[in-house]
Amino acid sequence: MRFHALSLLLILCCVCLAATQVSYDDCCLKYVRKLSRGTQKHAIAYKIQKADGGCNISALVFIMKRGRMICANPNETWAVTLKENLDAKSAKQIPRDSRKLRPLSRKG
């Protein structure tokens, strides 16, 4: 009887440990202090990590050209500036005047 209870307890512990490790796979655990301007030029996008049930810290996660992800403190001046630059760059790619975009008419 003791063997079964001990086995069950061991299996339960392993399942709980595996479940907690899975939830932190995509979370930043620490920040980089600073990125050089040359490295900042390789940033193509960002995402916001919130400190909630899955992650322990809030972060700006910058995605670089080759897919590397860099975690930054969202309160750092350089990180906010880089985020704003990426927002401005993506806003330029969206056409401002939608009147120039007309549907093709079919002649029938």
PDB file of C-alpha atoms in Angstrom:
ATOM      1  CA  MET A   1       0.000   0.000   0.000  1.00  0.00           C
ATOM      2  CA  ARG A   2       2.815   2.398   0.902  1.00  0.00           C
ATOM      3  CA  PHE A   3       4.567   1.628  -2.372  1.00  0.00           C
ATOM      4  CA  HIS A   4       1.478   2.592  -4.397  1.00  0.00           C
ATOM      5  CA  ALA A   5       1.003   5.820  -2.466  1.00  0.00           C
ATOM      6  CA  LEU A   6       4.668   6.723  -2.880  1.00  0.00           C
ATOM      7  CA  SER A   7       4.539   5.906  -6.598  1.00  0.00           C
ATOM      8  CA  LEU A   8       1.445   8.026  -7.065  1.00  0.00           C
ATOM      9  CA  LEU A   9       3.020  10.919  -5.188  1.00  0.00           C
ATOM     10  CA  LEU A  10       6.177  10.698  -7.303  1.00  0.00           C
ATOM     11  CA  ILE A  11       4.196  10.685 -10.554  1.00  0.00           C
ATOM     12  CA  LEU A  12       2.122  13.635  -9.373  1.00  0.00           C
ATOM     13  CA  CYS A  13       5.289  15.606  -8.551  1.00  0.00           C
ATOM     14  CA  CYS A  14       6.752  14.878 -11.997  1.00  0.00           C
ATOM     15  CA  VAL A  15       3.572  16.021 -13.738  1.00  0.00           C
ATOM     16  CA  CYS A  16       3.459  19.249 -11.713  1.00  0.00           C
ATOM     17  CA  LEU A  17       7.115  19.960 -12.416  1.00  0.00           C
ATOM     18  CA  ALA A  18       6.656  19.375 -16.146  1.00  0.00           C
ATOM     19  CA  ALA A  19       3.587  21.633 -16.235  1.00  0.00           C
ATOM     20  CA  THR A  20       5.404  24.540 -14.587  1.00  0.00           C
ATOM     21  CA  GLN A  21       8.395  24.264 -16.914  1.00  0.00           C
ATOM     22  CA  VAL A  22       6.201  24.420 -20.009  1.00  0.00           C
ATOM     23  CA  SER A  23       4.614  27.720 -19.018  1.00  0.00           C
ATOM     24  CA  TYR A  24       7.965  29.560 -18.910  1.00  0.00           C
ATOM     25  CA  ASP A  25       9.286  28.504 -22.327  1.00  0.00           C
ATOM     26  CA  ASP A  26       8.475  31.803 -24.052  1.00  0.00           C
ATOM     27  CA  CYS A  27       9.034  34.150 -21.107  1.00  0.00           C
ATOM     28  CA  CYS A  28      11.873  36.568 -20.543  1.00  0.00           C
ATOM     29  CA  LEU A  29      13.638  35.853 -17.287  1.00  0.00           C
ATOM     30  CA  LYS A  30      16.031  38.828 -17.353  1.00  0.00           C
ATOM     31  CA  TYR A  31      16.708  41.988 -19.350  1.00  0.00           C
ATOM     32  CA  VAL A  32      19.621  43.116 -21.478  1.00  0.00           C
ATOM     33  CA  ARG A  33      21.089  46.341 -20.125  1.00  0.00           C
ATOM     34  CA  LYS A  34      21.649  48.159 -23.402  1.00  0.00           C
ATOM     35  CA  LEU A  35      21.762  47.523 -27.147  1.00  0.00           C
ATOM     36  CA  SER A  36      24.216  49.319 -29.397  1.00  0.00           C
ATOM     37  CA  ARG A  37      22.739  51.411 -32.202  1.00  0.00           C
ATOM     38  CA  GLY A  38      24.105  48.922 -34.709  1.00  0.00           C
ATOM     39  CA  THR A  39      22.265  46.070 -33.017  1.00  0.00           C
ATOM     40  CA  GLN A  40      19.090  48.152 -32.680  1.00  0.00           C
ATOM     41  CA  LYS A  41      19.020  48.562 -36.474  1.00  0.00           C
ATOM     42  CA  HIS A  42      18.463  44.807 -36.796  1.00  0.00           C
ATOM     43  CA  ALA A  43      15.186  44.915 -34.835  1.00  0.00           C
ATOM     44  CA  ILE A  44      12.216  44.267 -37.111  1.00  0.00           C
ATOM     45  CA  ALA A  45       9.352  43.911 -34.621  1.00  0.00           C
ATOM     46  CA  TYR A  46       8.496  43.663 -30.950  1.00  0.00           C
ATOM     47  CA  LYS A  47       5.957  42.099 -28.650  1.00  0.00           C
ATOM     48  CA  ILE A  48       4.905  42.991 -25.137  1.00  0.00           C
ATOM     49  CA  GLN A  49       5.261  40.454 -22.349  1.00  0.00           C
ATOM     50  CA  LYS A  50       3.047  41.085 -19.343  1.00  0.00           C
ATOM     51  CA  ALA A  51       3.803  39.886 -15.852  1.00  0.00           C
ATOM     52  CA  ASP A  52       0.846  37.604 -15.245  1.00  0.00           C
ATOM     53  CA  GLY A  53       0.238  33.940 -14.551  1.00  0.00           C
ATOM     54  CA  GLY A  54       2.690  32.670 -17.154  1.00  0.00           C
ATOM     55  CA  CYS A  55       5.583  35.131 -16.854  1.00  0.00           C
ATOM     56  CA  ASN A  56       7.257  36.742 -13.863  1.00  0.00           C
ATOM     57  CA  ILE A  57       8.416  40.052 -15.400  1.00  0.00           C
ATOM     58  CA  SER A  58       7.054  42.604 -17.852  1.00  0.00           C
ATOM     59  CA  ALA A  59       9.255  43.076 -20.906  1.00  0.00           C
ATOM     60  CA  LEU A  60       9.535  44.447 -24.406  1.00  0.00           C
ATOM     61  CA  VAL A  61      10.688  41.541 -26.541  1.00  0.00           C
ATOM     62  CA  PHE A  62      12.454  42.737 -29.682  1.00  0.00           C
ATOM     63  CA  ILE A  63      12.576  40.342 -32.621  1.00  0.00           C
ATOM     64  CA  MET A  64      15.741  40.671 -34.666  1.00  0.00           C
ATOM     65  CA  LYS A  65      16.242  39.947 -38.385  1.00  0.00           C
ATOM     66  CA  ARG A  66      17.532  36.425 -37.832  1.00  0.00           C
ATOM     67  CA  GLY A  67      14.758  35.531 -35.377  1.00  0.00           C
ATOM     68  CA  ARG A  68      16.702  36.180 -32.187  1.00  0.00           C
ATOM     69  CA  MET A  69      14.628  37.623 -29.347  1.00  0.00           C
ATOM     70  CA  ILE A  70      16.028  40.232 -26.980  1.00  0.00           C
ATOM     71  CA  CYS A  71      14.275  41.118 -23.730  1.00  0.00           C
ATOM     72  CA  ALA A  72      14.300  44.716 -22.522  1.00  0.00           C
ATOM     73  CA  ASN A  73      12.961  46.521 -19.487  1.00  0.00           C
ATOM     74  CA  PRO A  74       9.860  48.428 -20.691  1.00  0.00           C
ATOM     75  CA  ASN A  75      10.839  51.366 -18.446  1.00  0.00           C
ATOM     76  CA  GLU A  76      14.257  51.888 -20.075  1.00  0.00           C
ATOM     77  CA  THR A  77      14.484  54.957 -22.315  1.00  0.00           C
ATOM     78  CA  TRP A  78      16.326  53.183 -25.125  1.00  0.00           C
ATOM     79  CA  ALA A  79      13.727  50.380 -25.232  1.00  0.00           C
ATOM     80  CA  VAL A  80      10.805  52.828 -25.418  1.00  0.00           C
ATOM     81  CA  THR A  81      12.578  54.800 -28.167  1.00  0.00           C
ATOM     82  CA  LEU A  82      13.241  51.636 -30.191  1.00  0.00           C
ATOM     83  CA  LYS A  83       9.597  50.584 -29.776  1.00  0.00           C
ATOM     84  CA  GLU A  84       8.419  53.998 -31.010  1.00  0.00           C
ATOM     85  CA  ASN A  85      10.802  53.818 -33.983  1.00  0.00           C
ATOM     86  CA  LEU A  86       9.423  50.402 -34.947  1.00  0.00           C
ATOM     87  CA  ASP A  87       5.856  51.733 -34.618  1.00  0.00           C
ATOM     88  CA  ALA A  88       6.708  54.697 -36.862  1.00  0.00           C
ATOM     89  CA  LYS A  89       8.367  52.417 -39.408  1.00  0.00           C
ATOM     90  CA  SER A  90       5.319  50.141 -39.594  1.00  0.00           C
ATOM     91  CA  ALA A  91       2.975  53.154 -39.868  1.00  0.00           C
ATOM     92  CA  LYS A  92       4.869  54.330 -42.969  1.00  0.00           C
ATOM     93  CA  GLN A  93       4.169  51.012 -44.668  1.00  0.00           C
ATOM     94  CA  ILE A  94       0.384  51.455 -44.366  1.00  0.00           C
ATOM     95  CA  PRO A  95      -1.067  53.680 -47.130  1.00  0.00           C
ATOM     96  CA  ARG A  96      -2.486  56.847 -45.604  1.00  0.00           C
ATOM     97  CA  ASP A  97      -4.793  57.741 -48.484  1.00  0.00           C
ATOM     98  CA  SER A  98      -7.141  54.855 -49.154  1.00  0.00           C
ATOM     99  CA  ARG A  99      -8.760  56.778 -52.037  1.00  0.00           C
ATOM    100  CA  LYS A 100      -5.780  55.859 -54.174  1.00  0.00           C
ATOM    101  CA  LEU A 101      -6.680  52.203 -53.747  1.00  0.00           C
ATOM    102  CA  ARG A 102      -9.599  51.405 -56.004  1.00  0.00           C
ATOM    103  CA  PRO A 103     -11.048  48.008 -56.757  1.00  0.00           C
ATOM    104  CA  LEU A 104     -10.473  46.681 -60.247  1.00  0.00           C
ATOM    105  CA  SER A 105     -13.577  46.951 -62.383  1.00  0.00           C
ATOM    106  CA  ARG A 106     -14.557  44.055 -64.579  1.00  0.00           C
ATOM    107  CA  LYS A 107     -15.689  44.671 -68.091  1.00  0.00           C
ATOM    108  CA  GLY A 108     -18.354  42.294 -69.058  1.00  0.00           C
TER     109      GLY A 108
END
